[in-house]
Coordinates of N, CA, C and O in Angstrom, one line a residue:
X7 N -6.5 13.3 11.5 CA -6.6 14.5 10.7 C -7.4 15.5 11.5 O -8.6 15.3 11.8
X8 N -6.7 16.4 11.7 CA -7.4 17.7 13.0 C -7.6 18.7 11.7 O -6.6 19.0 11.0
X9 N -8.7 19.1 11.5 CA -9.5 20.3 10.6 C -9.7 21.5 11.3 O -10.3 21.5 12.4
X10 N -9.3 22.6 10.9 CA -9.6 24.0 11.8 C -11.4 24.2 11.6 O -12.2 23.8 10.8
X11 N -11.5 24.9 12.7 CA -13.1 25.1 13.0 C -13.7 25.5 11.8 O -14.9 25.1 11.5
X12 N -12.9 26.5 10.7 CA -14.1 27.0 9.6 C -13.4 26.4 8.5 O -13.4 27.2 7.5
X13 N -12.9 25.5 8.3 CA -12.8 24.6 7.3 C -13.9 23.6 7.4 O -14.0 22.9 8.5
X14 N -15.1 23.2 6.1 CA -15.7 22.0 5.9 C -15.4 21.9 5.0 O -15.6 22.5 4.0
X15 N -14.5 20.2 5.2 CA -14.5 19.9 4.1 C -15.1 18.3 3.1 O -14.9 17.1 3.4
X16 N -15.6 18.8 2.3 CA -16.5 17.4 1.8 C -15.3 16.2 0.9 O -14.2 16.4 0.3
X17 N -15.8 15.3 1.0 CA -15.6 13.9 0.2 C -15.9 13.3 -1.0 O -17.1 13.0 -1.3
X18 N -15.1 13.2 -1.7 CA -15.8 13.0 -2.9 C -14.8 11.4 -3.3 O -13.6 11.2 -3.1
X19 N -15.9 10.4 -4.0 CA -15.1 9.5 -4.3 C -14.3 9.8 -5.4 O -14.6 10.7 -6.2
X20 N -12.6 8.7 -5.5 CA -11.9 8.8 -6.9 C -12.8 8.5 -8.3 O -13.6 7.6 -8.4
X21 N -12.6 9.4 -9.3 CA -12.5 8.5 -10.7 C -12.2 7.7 -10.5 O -11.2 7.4 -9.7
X22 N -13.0 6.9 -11.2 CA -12.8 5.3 -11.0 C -12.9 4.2 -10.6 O -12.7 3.1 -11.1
X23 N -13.6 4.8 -9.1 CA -13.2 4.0 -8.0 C -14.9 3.5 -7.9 O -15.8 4.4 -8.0
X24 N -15.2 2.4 -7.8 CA -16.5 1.5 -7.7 C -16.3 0.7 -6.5 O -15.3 0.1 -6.0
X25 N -18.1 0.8 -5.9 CA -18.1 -0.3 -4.8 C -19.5 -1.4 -5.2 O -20.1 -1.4 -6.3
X26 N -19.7 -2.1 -4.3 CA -20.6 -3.3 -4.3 C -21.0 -4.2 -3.7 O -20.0 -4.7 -3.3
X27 N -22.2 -4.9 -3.2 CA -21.8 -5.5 -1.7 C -21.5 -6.5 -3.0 O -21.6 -6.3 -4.2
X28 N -21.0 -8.0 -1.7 CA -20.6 -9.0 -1.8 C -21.2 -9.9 -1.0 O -21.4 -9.5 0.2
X29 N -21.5 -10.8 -1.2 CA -22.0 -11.5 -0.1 C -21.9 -11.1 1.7 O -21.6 -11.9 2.6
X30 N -22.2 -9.9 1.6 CA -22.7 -9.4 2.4 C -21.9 -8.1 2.9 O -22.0 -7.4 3.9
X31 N -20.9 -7.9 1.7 CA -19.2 -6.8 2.6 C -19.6 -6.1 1.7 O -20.4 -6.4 0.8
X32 N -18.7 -4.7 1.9 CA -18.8 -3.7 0.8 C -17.9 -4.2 0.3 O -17.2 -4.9 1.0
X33 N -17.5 -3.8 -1.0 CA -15.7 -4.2 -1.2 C -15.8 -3.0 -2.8 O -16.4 -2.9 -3.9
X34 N -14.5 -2.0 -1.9 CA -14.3 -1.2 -2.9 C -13.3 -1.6 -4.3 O -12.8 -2.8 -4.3
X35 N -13.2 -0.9 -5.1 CA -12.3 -1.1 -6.0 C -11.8 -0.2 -7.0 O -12.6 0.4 -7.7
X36 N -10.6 0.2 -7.1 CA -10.4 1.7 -8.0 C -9.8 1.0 -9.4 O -9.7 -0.1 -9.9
X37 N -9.5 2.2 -9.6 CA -9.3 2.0 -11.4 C -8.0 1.4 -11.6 O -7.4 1.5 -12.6
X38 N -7.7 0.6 -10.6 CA -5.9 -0.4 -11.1 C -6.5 -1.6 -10.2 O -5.7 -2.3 -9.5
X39 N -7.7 -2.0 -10.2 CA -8.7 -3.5 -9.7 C -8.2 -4.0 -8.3 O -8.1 -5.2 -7.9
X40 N -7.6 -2.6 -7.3 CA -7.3 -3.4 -6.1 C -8.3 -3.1 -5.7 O -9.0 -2.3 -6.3
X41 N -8.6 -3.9 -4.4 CA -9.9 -3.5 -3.9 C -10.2 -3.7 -2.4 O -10.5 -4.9 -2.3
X42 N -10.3 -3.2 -1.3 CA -10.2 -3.2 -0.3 C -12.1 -3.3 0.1 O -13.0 -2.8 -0.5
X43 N -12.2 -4.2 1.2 CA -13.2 -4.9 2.0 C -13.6 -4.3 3.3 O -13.1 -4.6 4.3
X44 N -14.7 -3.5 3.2 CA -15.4 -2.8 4.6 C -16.0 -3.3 5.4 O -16.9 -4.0 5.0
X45 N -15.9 -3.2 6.9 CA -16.7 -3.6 7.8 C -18.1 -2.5 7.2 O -18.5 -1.7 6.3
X46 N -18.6 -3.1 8.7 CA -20.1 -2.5 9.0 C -19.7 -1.0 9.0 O -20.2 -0.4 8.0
X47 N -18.9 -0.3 10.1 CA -18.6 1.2 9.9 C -18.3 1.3 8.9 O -19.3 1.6 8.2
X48 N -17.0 1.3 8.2 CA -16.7 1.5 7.1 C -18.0 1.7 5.7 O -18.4 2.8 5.2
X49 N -18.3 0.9 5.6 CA -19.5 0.9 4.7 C -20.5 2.2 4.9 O -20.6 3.2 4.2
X50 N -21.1 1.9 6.1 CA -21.8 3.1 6.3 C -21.4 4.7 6.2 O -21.9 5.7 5.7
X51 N -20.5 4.7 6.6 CA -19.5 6.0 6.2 C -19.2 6.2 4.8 O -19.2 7.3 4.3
X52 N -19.0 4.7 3.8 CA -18.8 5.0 2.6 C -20.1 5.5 2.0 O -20.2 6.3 1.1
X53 N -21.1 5.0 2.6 CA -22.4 5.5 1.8 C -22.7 7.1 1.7 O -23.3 7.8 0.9
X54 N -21.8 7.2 3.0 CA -22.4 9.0 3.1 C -21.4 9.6 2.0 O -21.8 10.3 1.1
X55 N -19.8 9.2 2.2 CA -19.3 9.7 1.2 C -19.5 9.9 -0.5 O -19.1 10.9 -1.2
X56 N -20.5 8.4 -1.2 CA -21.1 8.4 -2.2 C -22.1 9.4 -2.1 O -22.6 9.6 -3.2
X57 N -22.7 10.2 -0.9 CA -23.4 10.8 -1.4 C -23.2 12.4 -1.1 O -23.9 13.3 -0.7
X58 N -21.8 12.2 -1.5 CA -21.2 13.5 -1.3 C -21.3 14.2 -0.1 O -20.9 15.4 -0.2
X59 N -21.7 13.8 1.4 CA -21.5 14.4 2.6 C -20.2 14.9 2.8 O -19.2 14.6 2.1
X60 N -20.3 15.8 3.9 CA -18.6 16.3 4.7 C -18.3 15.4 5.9 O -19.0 14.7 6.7
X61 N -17.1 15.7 5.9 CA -16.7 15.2 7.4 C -17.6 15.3 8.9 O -17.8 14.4 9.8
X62 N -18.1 16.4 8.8 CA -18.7 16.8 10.0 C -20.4 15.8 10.0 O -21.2 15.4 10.8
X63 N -20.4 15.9 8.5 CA -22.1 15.4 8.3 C -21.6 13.8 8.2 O -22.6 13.3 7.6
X64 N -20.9 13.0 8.4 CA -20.3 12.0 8.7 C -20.9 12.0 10.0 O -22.1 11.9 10.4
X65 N -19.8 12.2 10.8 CA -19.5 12.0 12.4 C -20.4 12.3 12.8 O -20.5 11.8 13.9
X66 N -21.4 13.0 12.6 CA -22.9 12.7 13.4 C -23.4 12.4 12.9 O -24.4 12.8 13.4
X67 N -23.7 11.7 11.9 CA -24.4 10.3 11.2 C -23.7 9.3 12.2 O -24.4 8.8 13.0
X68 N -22.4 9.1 12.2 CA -21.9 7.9 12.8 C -22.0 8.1 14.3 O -21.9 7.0 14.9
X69 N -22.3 9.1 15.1 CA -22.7 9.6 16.7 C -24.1 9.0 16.6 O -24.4 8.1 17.4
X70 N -25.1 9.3 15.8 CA -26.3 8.6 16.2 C -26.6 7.4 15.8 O -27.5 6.7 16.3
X71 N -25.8 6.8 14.8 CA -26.0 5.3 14.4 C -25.6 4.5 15.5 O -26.2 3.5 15.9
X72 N -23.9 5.1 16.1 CA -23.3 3.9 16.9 C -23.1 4.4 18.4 O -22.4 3.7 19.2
X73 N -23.8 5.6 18.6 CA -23.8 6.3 19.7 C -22.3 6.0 20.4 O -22.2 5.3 21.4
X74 N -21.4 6.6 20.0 CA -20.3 7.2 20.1 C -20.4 8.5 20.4 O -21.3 9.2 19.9
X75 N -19.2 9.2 21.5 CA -19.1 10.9 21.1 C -18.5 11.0 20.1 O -17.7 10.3 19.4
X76 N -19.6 12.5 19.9 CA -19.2 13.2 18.7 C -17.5 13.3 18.1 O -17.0 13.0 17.1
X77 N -16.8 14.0 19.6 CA -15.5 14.2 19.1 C -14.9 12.4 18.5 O -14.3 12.1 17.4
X78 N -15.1 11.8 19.4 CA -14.3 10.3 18.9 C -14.7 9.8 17.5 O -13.9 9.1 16.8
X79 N -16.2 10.3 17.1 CA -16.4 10.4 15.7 C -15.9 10.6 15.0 O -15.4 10.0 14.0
X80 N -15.9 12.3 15.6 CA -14.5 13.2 14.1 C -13.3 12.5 13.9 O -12.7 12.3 12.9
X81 N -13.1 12.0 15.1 CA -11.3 11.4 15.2 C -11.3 10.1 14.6 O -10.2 9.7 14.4
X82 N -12.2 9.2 14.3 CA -12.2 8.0 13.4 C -12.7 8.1 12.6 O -12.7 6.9 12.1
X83 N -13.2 8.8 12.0 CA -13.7 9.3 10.2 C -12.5 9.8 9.9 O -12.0 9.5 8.8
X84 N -11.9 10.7 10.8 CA -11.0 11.5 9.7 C -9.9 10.5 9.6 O -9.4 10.5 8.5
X85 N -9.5 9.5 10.7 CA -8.6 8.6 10.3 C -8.9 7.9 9.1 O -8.1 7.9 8.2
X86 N -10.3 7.3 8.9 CA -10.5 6.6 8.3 C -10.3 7.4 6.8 O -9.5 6.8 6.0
X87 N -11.1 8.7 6.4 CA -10.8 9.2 5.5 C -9.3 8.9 5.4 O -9.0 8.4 4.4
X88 N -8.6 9.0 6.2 CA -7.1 9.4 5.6 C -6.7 8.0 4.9 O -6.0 7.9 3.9
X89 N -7.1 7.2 5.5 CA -6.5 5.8 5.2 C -7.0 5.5 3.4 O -6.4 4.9 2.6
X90 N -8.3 6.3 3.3 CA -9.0 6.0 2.1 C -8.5 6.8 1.1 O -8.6 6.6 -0.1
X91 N -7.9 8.0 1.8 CA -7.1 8.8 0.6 C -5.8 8.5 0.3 O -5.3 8.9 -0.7
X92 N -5.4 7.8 1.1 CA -3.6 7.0 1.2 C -3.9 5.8 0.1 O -3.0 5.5 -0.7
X93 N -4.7 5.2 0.3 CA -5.4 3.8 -1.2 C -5.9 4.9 -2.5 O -6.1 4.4 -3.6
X94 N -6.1 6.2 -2.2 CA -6.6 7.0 -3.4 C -8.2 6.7 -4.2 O -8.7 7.0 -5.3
X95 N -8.5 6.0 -2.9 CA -10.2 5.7 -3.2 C -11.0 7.3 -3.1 O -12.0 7.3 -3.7
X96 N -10.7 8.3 -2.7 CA -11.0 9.2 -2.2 C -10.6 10.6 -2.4 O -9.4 10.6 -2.6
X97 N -11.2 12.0 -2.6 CA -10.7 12.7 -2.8 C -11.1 13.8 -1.9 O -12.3 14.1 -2.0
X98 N -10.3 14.4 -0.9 CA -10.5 15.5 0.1 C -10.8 16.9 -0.5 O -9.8 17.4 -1.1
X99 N -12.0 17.7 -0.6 CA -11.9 19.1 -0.8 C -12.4 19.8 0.5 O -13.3 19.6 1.3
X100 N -11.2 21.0 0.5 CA -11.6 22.2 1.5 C -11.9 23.0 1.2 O -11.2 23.5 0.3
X101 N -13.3 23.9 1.9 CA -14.3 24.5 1.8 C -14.0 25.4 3.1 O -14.1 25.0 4.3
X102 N -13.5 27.2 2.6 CA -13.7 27.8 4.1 C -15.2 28.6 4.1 O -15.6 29.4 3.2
X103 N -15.7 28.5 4.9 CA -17.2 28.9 5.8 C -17.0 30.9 5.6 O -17.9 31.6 6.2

C-alpha cells in the first residue's frame, strides 16, 4: 500500500473486533469468532493501532523497536495493515494534511 506524501492516514480497529494475549500470543478476534494469531511484530503494531496511531506513527515505532529502515517499515505495516483490512479486523481512514 503506497500512500501519497500528504495523505495521513490513521487506523482504527473494527466493531467488534477484540484482542488478548494467550499464553503468550496476541490472538485477535472479530465479531463472526474468527480469530487470527500475532507474532511479536504483529502484536506490537497492533498495540499502536489500539491506540489509534497512523501509519507513519507506526513505522517509526517499528524503525526504533526493530531497527529496520524507515522506508522497509512503511512497506511492511502497510502490507500488514492491508492484510488486516482484507480479515476486516481493521478500518483505514484518510486524512489530507
Amino acid at each position: 500500500m503506497k500512500l501519497a506524501e500528504d495523505v495521513w492516514t490513521r487506523v482504527h480497529v473494527s466493531p467488534g473486533t477484540v484482542s488478548a494475549m494467550v499464553d503468550g500470543v496476541l490472538v485477535v478476534m472479530d465479531s463472526e469468532f474468527r480469530f487470527l494469531e500475532l507474532d511479536d511484530v504483529g502484536a506490537f503494531i497492533w498495540h499502536h493501532i489500539d491506540d489509534g496511531a497512523g501509519i507513519e506513527e507506526i513505522a517509526l515505532n517499528v524503525t526504533m523497536a526493530y531497527q529496520v529502515p524507515l522506508e522497509t517499515a512503511r512497506e511492511d505495516v502497510a502490507t500488514f495493515l492491508q492484510q488486516l483490512q482484507a480479515e476486516r479486523l481493521v478500518l483505514l481512514d484518510a486524512v489530507t494534511s
